[in-house]
Coordinates of C-alpha atoms in Angstrom, one line a residue:
Chain A
M1 CA 34.0 18.2 -0.9
K2 CA 35.0 17.0 -4.3
H3 CA 38.2 15.6 -2.9
G4 CA 36.7 14.3 0.2
K5 CA 34.1 12.2 -1.5
P6 CA 36.3 9.4 -3.0
F7 CA 38.1 9.2 0.3
A8 CA 34.8 8.8 2.2
I9 CA 33.6 6.1 -0.1
V10 CA 36.9 4.1 0.3
L11 CA 36.6 4.5 4.0
V12 CA 33.0 3.3 4.2
A13 CA 33.9 0.4 1.9
A14 CA 36.9 -0.6 3.9
L15 CA 34.9 -0.4 7.2
L16 CA 32.2 -2.5 5.7
A17 CA 34.6 -5.1 4.3
A18 CA 36.2 -5.5 7.7
A19 CA 32.9 -5.5 9.6
P20 CA 32.5 -9.3 9.9
L21 CA 35.9 -9.5 11.6
F22 CA 34.9 -7.5 14.6
L23 CA 31.1 -7.9 14.8
N24 CA 29.2 -10.9 16.2
A25 CA 27.1 -13.2 14.1
Y26 CA 23.9 -11.4 15.0
Q27 CA 25.2 -8.0 14.1
V28 CA 26.5 -9.4 10.8
D29 CA 23.1 -10.8 10.1
V30 CA 21.6 -7.4 10.6
L31 CA 24.1 -6.1 8.0
N32 CA 23.0 -8.9 5.7
S33 CA 19.4 -7.8 6.0
I34 CA 20.4 -4.3 5.3
G35 CA 22.3 -5.5 2.2
L36 CA 19.3 -7.4 0.9
Y37 CA 17.0 -4.5 1.4
G38 CA 19.6 -2.3 -0.2
L39 CA 19.6 -4.5 -3.3
L40 CA 15.8 -4.4 -3.4
A41 CA 15.7 -0.7 -2.8
L42 CA 18.3 0.0 -5.5
G43 CA 16.1 -2.0 -8.0
L44 CA 13.0 0.0 -6.9
N45 CA 15.0 3.2 -7.1
L46 CA 15.4 2.5 -10.8
I47 CA 11.7 2.4 -11.2
L48 CA 10.5 4.9 -8.7
G49 CA 13.6 7.1 -8.2
E50 CA 15.0 7.4 -11.7
A51 CA 11.9 6.9 -13.9
G52 CA 9.4 8.3 -11.4
L53 CA 7.0 5.3 -11.7
F54 CA 5.0 4.7 -8.5
N55 CA 5.5 1.0 -7.8
M56 CA 4.2 -0.2 -4.5
G57 CA 4.2 -3.9 -5.4
H58 CA 8.0 -4.4 -5.5
A59 CA 7.6 -7.4 -3.1
A60 CA 5.7 -9.2 -5.8
F61 CA 8.8 -9.2 -8.1
Y62 CA 11.0 -10.2 -5.1
A63 CA 8.6 -13.1 -4.5
V64 CA 8.6 -14.2 -8.1
G65 CA 12.4 -14.4 -7.9
A66 CA 12.6 -16.1 -4.6
Y67 CA 10.0 -18.7 -5.6
T68 CA 11.6 -19.3 -9.0
A69 CA 14.9 -20.0 -7.2
A70 CA 13.3 -22.2 -4.5
I71 CA 11.3 -24.3 -7.0
L72 CA 14.3 -24.7 -9.3
N73 CA 16.5 -25.7 -6.4
T74 CA 14.2 -28.0 -4.5
R75 CA 12.5 -29.7 -7.5
Y76 CA 15.2 -29.8 -10.1
Q77 CA 18.3 -29.7 -7.9
I78 CA 19.8 -26.7 -9.6
P79 CA 22.4 -25.1 -7.3
I80 CA 20.8 -22.1 -5.8
L81 CA 23.3 -19.5 -7.0
W82 CA 22.9 -20.8 -10.6
T83 CA 19.3 -19.7 -10.4
L84 CA 20.3 -16.1 -10.0
P85 CA 20.0 -15.1 -13.7
L86 CA 16.8 -17.3 -14.1
S87 CA 15.0 -15.7 -11.2
G88 CA 16.1 -12.3 -12.4
L89 CA 14.7 -13.1 -15.8
A90 CA 11.5 -14.5 -14.4
A91 CA 10.8 -11.5 -12.3
G92 CA 11.7 -9.1 -15.1
L93 CA 9.5 -10.8 -17.6
F94 CA 6.7 -11.0 -15.1
A95 CA 7.0 -7.2 -14.5
L96 CA 6.9 -6.5 -18.2
V97 CA 3.8 -8.6 -18.6
V98 CA 2.1 -6.9 -15.7
A99 CA 3.3 -3.3 -16.5
R100 CA 2.6 -3.4 -20.2
P101 CA -1.1 -2.6 -20.0
V102 CA -0.9 -0.2 -17.0
V103 CA 2.4 1.7 -17.3
H104 CA 0.7 4.7 -19.0
L105 CA -1.6 5.2 -16.0
R106 CA -1.2 8.4 -14.0
G107 CA 1.1 8.2 -11.0
D108 CA -1.2 7.3 -8.2
Y109 CA -3.3 5.0 -10.3
L110 CA -0.2 3.1 -11.1
L111 CA 0.5 2.9 -7.4
I112 CA -2.9 1.3 -6.7
V113 CA -2.5 -1.2 -9.6
T114 CA 0.9 -2.3 -8.3
I115 CA -0.5 -2.7 -4.8
G116 CA -3.2 -4.9 -6.4
V117 CA -0.6 -6.9 -8.3
G118 CA 1.4 -7.4 -5.1
E119 CA -1.7 -8.7 -3.3
I120 CA -2.8 -11.0 -6.1
V121 CA 0.7 -12.5 -6.2
R122 CA 0.6 -13.0 -2.4
I123 CA -2.8 -14.6 -2.5
A124 CA -1.7 -16.8 -5.4
L125 CA 1.2 -18.0 -3.4
V126 CA -0.9 -18.7 -0.3
N127 CA -3.3 -20.7 -2.5
D128 CA -0.6 -22.9 -3.8
L129 CA -0.6 -21.8 -7.4
F130 CA 0.1 -24.7 -9.9
G131 CA 0.7 -26.9 -6.8
M132 CA 4.2 -25.6 -6.7
T133 CA 4.4 -22.9 -4.1
G134 CA 3.6 -24.9 -1.0
G135 CA 0.7 -22.7 0.1
A136 CA 0.9 -20.8 3.3
N137 CA 3.8 -23.0 4.5
G138 CA 5.9 -22.0 1.6
I139 CA 8.9 -24.0 0.4
F140 CA 11.6 -25.4 2.7
G141 CA 14.8 -27.4 2.3
I142 CA 16.5 -25.0 -0.1
S143 CA 20.1 -26.0 -0.3
R144 CA 23.1 -24.0 0.9
P145 CA 24.9 -22.0 -1.8
H146 CA 28.4 -23.0 -2.8
L147 CA 30.9 -20.4 -4.2
F148 CA 34.4 -21.3 -5.3
G149 CA 34.2 -24.6 -3.3
V150 CA 33.1 -22.9 -0.1
V151 CA 29.7 -23.7 1.4
I152 CA 28.1 -20.5 2.4
R153 CA 26.4 -21.1 5.7
R154 CA 27.3 -18.6 8.4
P155 CA 26.3 -14.9 8.4
Q156 CA 29.9 -13.9 7.9
E157 CA 30.1 -15.8 4.6
F158 CA 26.7 -14.5 3.4
F159 CA 28.0 -11.0 4.2
Y160 CA 30.6 -11.2 1.5
L161 CA 28.1 -12.7 -1.0
I162 CA 25.4 -10.2 -0.4
W163 CA 27.6 -7.1 -0.1
G164 CA 29.6 -8.2 -3.1
C165 CA 26.3 -8.1 -5.0
V166 CA 25.5 -4.7 -3.5
A167 CA 28.9 -3.4 -4.6
L168 CA 28.5 -4.7 -8.1
T169 CA 25.0 -3.2 -8.3
I170 CA 26.3 0.2 -7.2
F171 CA 28.9 0.1 -9.8
L172 CA 26.5 -1.0 -12.6
F173 CA 23.7 1.4 -11.6
L174 CA 26.2 4.4 -11.3
R175 CA 27.2 3.6 -14.9
L176 CA 23.6 3.2 -16.0
K177 CA 22.7 6.5 -14.4
Q178 CA 25.2 8.4 -16.5
S179 CA 24.3 6.5 -19.7
R180 CA 21.8 7.6 -22.3
F181 CA 19.3 5.3 -20.8
G182 CA 19.7 6.8 -17.3
R183 CA 19.4 10.3 -18.5
A184 CA 16.3 9.4 -20.5
L185 CA 14.7 8.0 -17.4
N186 CA 15.4 11.3 -15.5
Y187 CA 13.9 13.4 -18.3
L188 CA 10.9 11.1 -18.1
R189 CA 10.6 11.6 -14.4
E190 CA 10.9 15.4 -14.5
D191 CA 8.6 16.1 -17.4
E192 CA 6.9 13.3 -19.3
V193 CA 5.4 15.6 -21.9
A194 CA 8.6 17.3 -22.6
A195 CA 10.4 14.0 -22.8
E196 CA 7.9 12.7 -25.2
G197 CA 8.2 15.9 -27.2
S198 CA 11.9 15.6 -27.5
G199 CA 11.7 12.3 -29.1
I200 CA 12.1 10.0 -26.1
N201 CA 10.1 6.8 -26.5
T202 CA 8.5 7.1 -23.0
A203 CA 6.7 3.8 -23.1
Y204 CA 9.8 1.9 -24.0
Y205 CA 11.9 3.5 -21.2
K206 CA 9.2 3.1 -18.6
L207 CA 8.9 -0.6 -19.4
A208 CA 12.6 -1.0 -19.5
A209 CA 13.0 0.6 -16.1
F210 CA 10.2 -1.6 -14.7
G211 CA 11.7 -4.8 -16.1
L212 CA 15.2 -4.0 -14.9
G213 CA 14.2 -3.0 -11.5
A214 CA 12.0 -6.0 -11.1
A215 CA 14.8 -8.3 -12.3
W216 CA 17.0 -6.9 -9.5
A217 CA 14.3 -7.7 -7.0
G218 CA 14.1 -11.2 -8.5
M219 CA 17.8 -11.8 -8.0
A220 CA 17.6 -10.4 -4.4
G221 CA 14.9 -13.0 -4.0
T222 CA 17.3 -15.8 -4.8
L223 CA 19.8 -14.4 -2.2
F224 CA 16.9 -14.3 0.3
A225 CA 15.9 -17.9 -0.5
A226 CA 19.5 -19.0 -0.1
K227 CA 20.0 -17.2 3.1
M228 CA 16.8 -18.4 4.7
T229 CA 16.6 -21.9 3.2
I230 CA 12.8 -21.5 3.7
I231 CA 10.4 -19.0 2.1
S232 CA 6.7 -18.4 2.7
P233 CA 4.2 -15.8 1.3
E234 CA 4.4 -13.8 4.5
S235 CA 7.9 -12.5 3.6
F236 CA 6.4 -10.8 0.6
N237 CA 3.4 -9.0 1.9
F238 CA 2.2 -5.5 1.3
W239 CA 4.3 -4.0 4.1
E240 CA 7.5 -5.2 2.5
S241 CA 6.6 -3.1 -0.5
V242 CA 5.7 -0.1 1.7
V243 CA 9.0 -0.3 3.5
L244 CA 11.0 -0.4 0.3
F245 CA 9.0 2.5 -1.1
M246 CA 9.7 4.4 2.0
I247 CA 13.4 3.6 1.9
V248 CA 13.7 5.1 -1.6
I249 CA 11.7 8.2 -0.7
L250 CA 13.4 8.7 2.6
G251 CA 16.9 8.3 1.1
G252 CA 16.2 10.7 -1.7
A253 CA 14.6 9.2 -4.8
G254 CA 17.2 8.8 -7.5
N255 CA 20.3 8.9 -5.2
I256 CA 22.1 5.7 -4.8
A257 CA 24.0 6.7 -1.7
G258 CA 20.8 8.1 -0.2
V259 CA 18.9 4.9 -0.8
L260 CA 21.6 2.8 0.8
L261 CA 21.8 5.2 3.8
A262 CA 18.0 5.0 4.2
A263 CA 18.3 1.2 4.1
F264 CA 20.7 1.4 6.9
L265 CA 18.5 3.7 8.9
V266 CA 15.2 1.9 8.3
I267 CA 16.4 -1.7 8.7
G268 CA 19.4 -1.1 11.0
L269 CA 18.2 1.5 13.5
P270 CA 15.2 -0.5 14.8
E271 CA 17.6 -3.3 15.7
L272 CA 19.3 -0.9 18.2
F273 CA 16.0 -0.3 19.9
R274 CA 14.7 -3.8 20.1
E275 CA 13.1 -3.3 23.5
F276 CA 10.7 -0.8 21.8
A277 CA 10.0 -3.3 19.0
S278 CA 6.2 -2.8 19.2
A279 CA 6.5 0.9 18.8
R280 CA 8.9 1.0 15.9
M281 CA 6.3 0.9 13.1
L282 CA 4.5 3.7 15.0
V283 CA 7.7 5.8 14.9
F284 CA 8.2 4.8 11.3
G285 CA 4.8 6.2 10.3
L286 CA 5.4 9.4 12.2
V287 CA 8.8 9.9 10.6
M288 CA 7.3 9.5 7.2
V289 CA 4.7 12.3 7.8
V290 CA 7.3 14.6 9.5
M291 CA 9.8 14.0 6.6
M292 CA 7.2 14.9 4.0
V293 CA 6.3 18.1 5.8
F294 CA 9.8 19.3 6.5
R295 CA 12.2 17.5 4.1
P296 CA 10.2 15.9 1.2
Q297 CA 13.2 15.6 -1.0
G298 CA 14.7 12.9 1.3
L299 CA 17.9 12.8 3.2
L300 CA 20.3 13.0 0.2
P301 CA 18.4 14.5 -2.7
A302 CA 19.5 13.5 -6.2
G303 CA 20.9 15.7 -8.9
G304 CA 22.7 18.2 -6.6
G305 CA 19.6 20.3 -6.4
R306 CA 19.4 20.9 -10.1
F307 CA 16.3 18.8 -10.3
S308 CA 14.1 18.4 -7.3
P309 CA 13.5 14.7 -7.2
V310 CA 10.1 14.8 -5.6
T311 CA 8.8 16.5 -8.6
L312 CA 8.1 12.9 -9.5
T313 CA 4.9 14.2 -10.7
R314 CA 4.7 17.9 -10.8
G315 CA 1.9 20.0 -9.4
R316 CA -1.5 18.6 -8.6
G317 CA -3.2 17.8 -11.8
Chain B
M1 CA -31.1 -20.1 -7.5
E2 CA -31.7 -19.9 -3.7
E3 CA -28.0 -19.9 -3.2
F4 CA -27.6 -17.1 -5.7
F5 CA -30.1 -14.9 -3.9
Q6 CA -28.6 -15.7 -0.5
Q7 CA -25.2 -14.6 -1.8
L8 CA -26.7 -11.6 -3.4
T9 CA -28.1 -10.3 -0.1
N10 CA -24.9 -11.1 1.6
G11 CA -23.0 -9.2 -1.1
L12 CA -25.3 -6.2 -0.8
A13 CA -24.7 -6.0 3.0
V14 CA -20.9 -6.1 2.5
G15 CA -21.3 -3.8 -0.5
G16 CA -23.1 -1.3 1.6
I17 CA -20.2 -1.2 4.0
Y18 CA -17.7 -0.8 1.1
A19 CA -19.9 2.0 -0.3
L20 CA -19.9 3.9 2.9
I21 CA -16.1 3.8 3.1
A22 CA -15.8 4.5 -0.6
L23 CA -17.6 7.8 -0.1
G24 CA -14.8 9.1 2.0
Y25 CA -12.2 8.1 -0.6
T26 CA -14.1 9.6 -3.5
M27 CA -14.9 12.9 -1.7
V28 CA -11.3 13.5 -0.7
Y29 CA -10.1 12.5 -4.1
G30 CA -12.6 14.7 -5.7
V31 CA -11.5 17.8 -3.8
L32 CA -7.8 17.1 -3.1
K33 CA -6.8 14.6 -5.8
L34 CA -5.3 12.6 -3.0
I35 CA -5.7 8.9 -2.1
N36 CA -6.3 9.1 1.6
F37 CA -4.5 5.9 2.5
A38 CA -5.3 6.5 6.2
H39 CA -9.1 6.4 5.5
G40 CA -9.2 2.7 5.9
D41 CA -7.7 3.1 9.4
L42 CA -10.3 5.7 10.4
F43 CA -12.8 3.0 9.5
T44 CA -11.0 0.6 12.0
Y45 CA -11.0 3.4 14.6
G46 CA -14.8 3.5 14.1
A47 CA -15.0 -0.2 14.9
Y48 CA -12.7 0.0 18.0
L49 CA -14.3 3.2 19.4
G50 CA -17.7 1.6 18.9
L51 CA -16.6 -1.5 20.9
T52 CA -15.2 0.6 23.7
L53 CA -18.3 2.9 23.9
L54 CA -20.6 -0.1 23.7
T55 CA -19.0 -2.0 26.5
S56 CA -18.1 0.9 28.8
L57 CA -21.4 2.8 28.5
A58 CA -23.7 -0.1 28.2
L59 CA -25.9 2.0 25.9
T60 CA -28.1 -0.8 24.7
D61 CA -28.9 -1.9 28.2
R62 CA -29.9 1.6 29.3
L63 CA -31.6 2.8 26.2
G64 CA -32.8 -0.4 24.5
F65 CA -31.4 -1.7 21.2
A66 CA -32.7 0.8 18.7
L67 CA -32.0 4.0 20.6
G68 CA -28.8 2.7 22.0
V69 CA -27.4 1.8 18.6
L70 CA -28.5 5.2 17.3
V71 CA -26.7 7.1 20.1
L72 CA -23.7 4.8 19.5
V73 CA -23.6 5.6 15.8
L74 CA -23.8 9.3 16.5
M75 CA -21.0 9.2 19.0
V76 CA -18.7 7.1 16.7
M77 CA -19.5 9.4 13.8
G78 CA -18.5 12.5 15.9
L79 CA -15.3 11.0 17.3
V80 CA -14.0 9.6 14.0
A81 CA -14.9 12.9 12.3
V82 CA -12.7 14.7 14.8
L83 CA -9.9 12.2 14.0
G84 CA -10.4 12.9 10.3
A85 CA -10.0 16.6 10.9
I86 CA -6.9 16.1 13.0
L87 CA -5.4 13.9 10.3
E88 CA -6.1 16.6 7.6
R89 CA -4.6 19.2 9.8
A90 CA -1.4 17.3 10.7
A91 CA -0.6 15.2 7.7
Y92 CA -2.3 16.8 4.6
R93 CA -2.7 20.5 5.1
P94 CA 1.0 21.3 5.3
L95 CA 1.5 19.4 2.0
R96 CA -1.3 21.1 0.1
E97 CA 1.1 22.8 -2.3
S98 CA 3.6 20.0 -2.5
P99 CA 4.0 17.5 -5.3
R100 CA 1.6 14.6 -5.2
L101 CA 4.2 12.0 -4.1
S102 CA 4.8 13.8 -0.8
A103 CA 1.1 13.7 0.0
V104 CA 0.9 10.0 -0.9
V105 CA 3.8 9.2 1.3
S106 CA 2.4 11.3 4.1
A107 CA -0.9 9.5 3.8
L108 CA 0.9 6.1 4.0
G109 CA 2.9 7.3 7.0
A110 CA -0.3 8.4 8.7
S111 CA -1.9 5.1 8.0
I112 CA 1.0 3.2 9.5
F113 CA 0.9 5.5 12.5
L114 CA -2.8 5.2 13.1
Q115 CA -2.7 1.4 12.7
N116 CA 0.1 0.9 15.1
A117 CA -1.2 3.3 17.7
L118 CA -4.4 1.2 17.7
M119 CA -2.3 -1.9 18.2
L120 CA -0.4 -0.4 21.1
I121 CA -3.6 0.7 22.8
Y122 CA -5.7 -2.5 22.2
G123 CA -3.1 -5.1 21.5
A124 CA -2.6 -7.1 18.4
R125 CA -5.3 -9.8 19.0
F126 CA -8.8 -9.8 17.6
Q127 CA -11.3 -7.9 19.6
V128 CA -14.8 -9.3 20.0
Y129 CA -18.0 -7.5 20.1
P130 CA -20.4 -8.7 22.8
D131 CA -23.0 -10.9 21.1
N132 CA -25.8 -10.5 23.6
I133 CA -26.8 -7.1 22.4
L134 CA -27.2 -8.0 18.8
P135 CA -30.6 -8.8 17.4
T136 CA -30.3 -12.4 16.2
A137 CA -33.7 -12.4 14.6
T138 CA -33.9 -13.7 11.1
L139 CA -36.5 -12.8 8.6
N140 CA -37.8 -15.4 6.2
V141 CA -38.8 -13.7 2.9
F142 CA -40.1 -16.1 0.3
G143 CA -37.9 -18.9 1.6
L144 CA -34.9 -16.6 1.8
Y145 CA -33.0 -16.6 5.0
L146 CA -32.2 -12.9 6.0
P147 CA -30.6 -12.0 9.2
L148 CA -32.0 -8.8 10.6
M149 CA -28.5 -7.3 10.9
R150 CA -28.0 -7.7 7.2
V151 CA -31.2 -5.9 6.3
L152 CA -30.4 -3.1 8.8
I153 CA -26.9 -2.6 7.4
V154 CA -28.2 -2.3 3.8
L155 CA -31.0 0.1 5.0
A156 CA -28.7 2.2 7.1
S157 CA -26.0 2.5 4.5
V158 CA -28.5 3.4 1.7
L159 CA -30.1 6.0 4.0
M160 CA -26.8 7.6 4.8
M161 CA -25.7 7.6 1.2
A162 CA -29.0 9.2 0.1
A163 CA -28.7 11.8 2.8
L164 CA -25.2 12.6 1.7
Y165 CA -26.2 12.8 -1.9
L166 CA -29.1 15.2 -1.2
F167 CA -26.8 17.3 1.0
I168 CA -24.2 17.6 -1.8
Q169 CA -26.8 18.3 -4.5
K170 CA -29.3 20.5 -2.7
T171 CA -27.6 22.6 -0.1
R172 CA -25.3 25.7 -0.5
I173 CA -22.5 24.0 1.3
G174 CA -22.9 21.0 -1.0
A175 CA -22.6 23.3 -4.0
A176 CA -19.4 24.7 -2.5
I177 CA -18.0 21.2 -2.2
R178 CA -18.9 20.5 -5.8
A179 CA -17.3 23.7 -6.9
A180 CA -14.1 23.1 -5.0
A181 CA -13.9 19.6 -6.6
I182 CA -14.1 21.1 -10.1
D183 CA -11.6 23.9 -9.7
Q184 CA -10.2 25.0 -6.3
G185 CA -8.8 28.3 -7.6
A186 CA -12.0 29.3 -9.3
A187 CA -14.0 28.3 -6.3
R188 CA -11.8 30.5 -4.1
L189 CA -12.4 33.4 -6.5
M190 CA -16.1 32.9 -6.1
G191 CA -15.8 33.5 -2.4
I192 CA -15.8 29.9 -1.3
D193 CA -13.5 29.1 1.7
V194 CA -11.8 26.1 0.2
N195 CA -10.0 25.3 3.5
R196 CA -13.4 24.9 5.2
V197 CA -14.7 22.8 2.4
I198 CA -11.7 20.5 2.7
L199 CA -12.2 20.3 6.5
L200 CA -15.8 19.5 5.9
V201 CA -14.9 16.7 3.5
F202 CA -12.5 15.3 6.2
L203 CA -15.3 15.4 8.7
M204 CA -18.0 13.8 6.6
G205 CA -16.0 11.1 4.9
P206 CA -14.5 9.7 8.2
A207 CA -17.9 10.0 9.9
L208 CA -19.3 7.6 7.3
G209 CA -16.3 5.4 7.3
G210 CA -16.3 5.1 11.1
T211 CA -20.0 4.1 10.9
A212 CA -19.0 1.4 8.5
G213 CA -16.4 0.2 10.9
L214 CA -19.0 0.0 13.7
M215 CA -21.3 -1.9 11.3
V216 CA -18.5 -4.5 10.6
G217 CA -18.0 -4.9 14.3
L218 CA -21.7 -5.4 14.9
Y219 CA -22.2 -7.7 11.9
Y220 CA -19.1 -9.9 12.1
G221 CA -18.4 -9.6 15.8
Q222 CA -14.7 -9.7 15.3
I223 CA -12.4 -6.8 14.6
N224 CA -8.6 -6.4 14.2
F225 CA -6.3 -3.4 14.0
T226 CA -5.2 -4.3 10.5
M227 CA -8.6 -4.8 8.9
G228 CA -8.7 -1.2 7.7
W229 CA -6.3 -1.8 4.9
V230 CA -8.1 -4.6 3.3
Y231 CA -11.5 -2.9 3.6
G232 CA -9.9 0.4 2.6
M233 CA -8.4 -1.1 -0.6
K234 CA -11.7 -2.7 -1.5
A235 CA -13.6 0.5 -0.9
F236 CA -11.1 2.4 -3.0
T237 CA -11.6 -0.2 -5.7
A238 CA -15.3 0.5 -5.4
A239 CA -14.7 4.2 -5.7
I240 CA -12.7 3.6 -8.9
L241 CA -15.2 1.1 -10.2
G242 CA -18.0 3.7 -9.9
G243 CA -15.8 6.6 -11.1
I244 CA -13.6 8.3 -8.6
G245 CA -14.8 11.7 -7.4
N246 CA -18.4 10.7 -8.2
I247 CA -20.6 10.2 -5.2
P248 CA -23.4 8.1 -6.7
G249 CA -20.6 6.2 -8.4
A250 CA -19.1 5.3 -5.1
M251 CA -22.4 3.9 -3.9
V252 CA -23.0 1.9 -7.0
G253 CA -19.4 0.7 -7.1
G254 CA -19.5 -0.4 -3.5
L255 CA -22.7 -2.4 -3.8
L256 CA -21.5 -3.9 -7.1
L257 CA -18.2 -4.9 -5.7
G258 CA -19.8 -6.5 -2.7
V259 CA -22.0 -8.6 -4.9
I260 CA -19.2 -9.5 -7.4
E261 CA -17.1 -10.6 -4.4
A262 CA -19.8 -12.6 -2.7
L263 CA -20.8 -14.4 -6.0
G264 CA -17.1 -14.9 -6.8
A265 CA -16.5 -16.5 -3.4
A266 CA -19.5 -18.7 -3.8
Y267 CA -19.1 -19.9 -7.4
I268 CA -15.3 -19.6 -8.0
S269 CA -13.4 -20.1 -4.8
I270 CA -13.5 -18.6 -1.4
A271 CA -9.7 -18.7 -1.2
W272 CA -9.4 -16.3 -4.0
K273 CA -12.1 -13.9 -2.6
D274 CA -9.7 -11.1 -1.8
A275 CA -7.9 -11.4 -5.2
I276 CA -11.2 -10.8 -7.0
A277 CA -11.5 -7.2 -5.9
F278 CA -8.0 -6.5 -7.0
L279 CA -8.6 -8.2 -10.4
V280 CA -11.7 -6.0 -10.8
L281 CA -9.6 -3.0 -10.0
I282 CA -6.9 -3.7 -12.5
L283 CA -9.4 -4.6 -15.2
I284 CA -11.3 -1.4 -14.6
L285 CA -8.2 0.7 -14.8
I286 CA -7.1 -1.0 -18.0
V287 CA -10.5 -0.9 -19.7
R288 CA -12.3 2.1 -18.4
P289 CA -10.1 4.2 -16.0
T290 CA -12.9 6.7 -15.5
G291 CA -15.1 4.0 -13.9
L292 CA -18.7 3.2 -14.7
L293 CA -20.2 6.6 -13.9
G294 CA -17.1 8.7 -14.1
E295 CA -16.8 11.2 -16.9
R296 CA -14.2 13.8 -15.8
V297 CA -10.6 13.2 -14.4
A298 CA -8.7 14.6 -17.4
D299 CA -5.3 13.1 -17.7
K300 CA -3.2 16.1 -16.8
I301 CA -0.2 14.0 -15.6

């Protein structure tokens, strides 16, 4: 296996890179959606998978990023891709402000608070906060991104932009995972009391994970705004957060490959069964229950079995 | 001032509904330490089953309004209780010994499943309760305009809550539930069948939640398959507000939240109505996580 792994990774990467050459525009578009959800889920994985913090309001950070990008672009004519760092920063700072007073809460209380934050953000957007979000209609007329003199318009071009970001993210997050920071998060997830006892500043690491994961959602928001050229509050509702949460759990919290695989399955598979579109959420719910009963650690558990990732909180306290 | 009292009575009626749902959350949380995300959907099932029974059996035509509604309430209670028991059996019991996250995810999955099953059966559109069976009478108390339905809802929910409270406090089975909520292991050692206690909790909570759904159908006339999640989140807020795991707390929290929301909608902005409950929730969790009447819930991580 040890030798097979790099080979498999190169093969998957090569297949993906060539995909737009032999797939039609619609299929490439599905791949783009998967890439966007992959980015979002990788950000959430940092919070939920690595640090073990239940965040079910990830769509709120996504929304903050997308709206930051859209407002900067439509009002101040800043090229949409230039807003990437700014929307990341906005979403990250927003997450820090929100998480600061609540991050110490026990797992499922944190879950509820983040759901609440997500809803408040959505309602604020619908109510046209500061007169800048366009209410229920959202913001339209976001300009097309340019990169190296090329206008990015067709799904094929977006594919390379989005999956380029995914590849970069995978690289960065793999490094992060092995760093002191990443290991501290894992200790935190496995046993908060022990982590605290061994001198890890748990509050700092929790907030850092929240901020960084949210910043990633914010940047994904920019890509989303650029891809759609129109955004509205509906794209950031509670079920988006639920789907992202499920992707991380289903893939195996804390495992980057698992999370991406789950993004493929959760976003891609339903496209194959479009004729059963109305039943797909039903199946989705059923799969979640069955997974938890029979394989709670997810498809590809993290840590090679040394840790069990779903000890996110241990025991029933 | 008149506006204030008008909103107050309205808030109490909605609050009574929140309180009934909140009881289900708080009992399950008390015994299992689990947020039963699917509870809000059981509430919706109450509303839909109520509508189907009402229209297909024509109970109020045959038995008159009072008796007809009473029979309807009992039937809805029974059916939703059975659903609750099935839910416990299928989605929660296999996970009794698993980490908390698995149970939370299973609960969410169950919620999505229930919600979409309802959509596939009834369709995604709003369903409408027939309006000719409802009493449209309005009481006039000291110049206050009070629809009879509003009064009935408050009365019925307070009655049910009082009955539940007495049941938990005064009966042997109630004592067993309280014991299991404090310490399952110790309760088992004392000869309490904890499995049966949990089953009972999953019968009673959904029965009350289903009744609340029926009330919403009768009161507002319109129901939708997604409404369980908004009501559910608000009821859960109410349970936290009162102190989760605490039965009188859920009642007080529900009524209080209903009133806060109604007054907020009237004096602040109706557009922000739904955000008010979530703001209350966050504030409570920051300032007093044990809720108003809560005392226990040690932070065991």
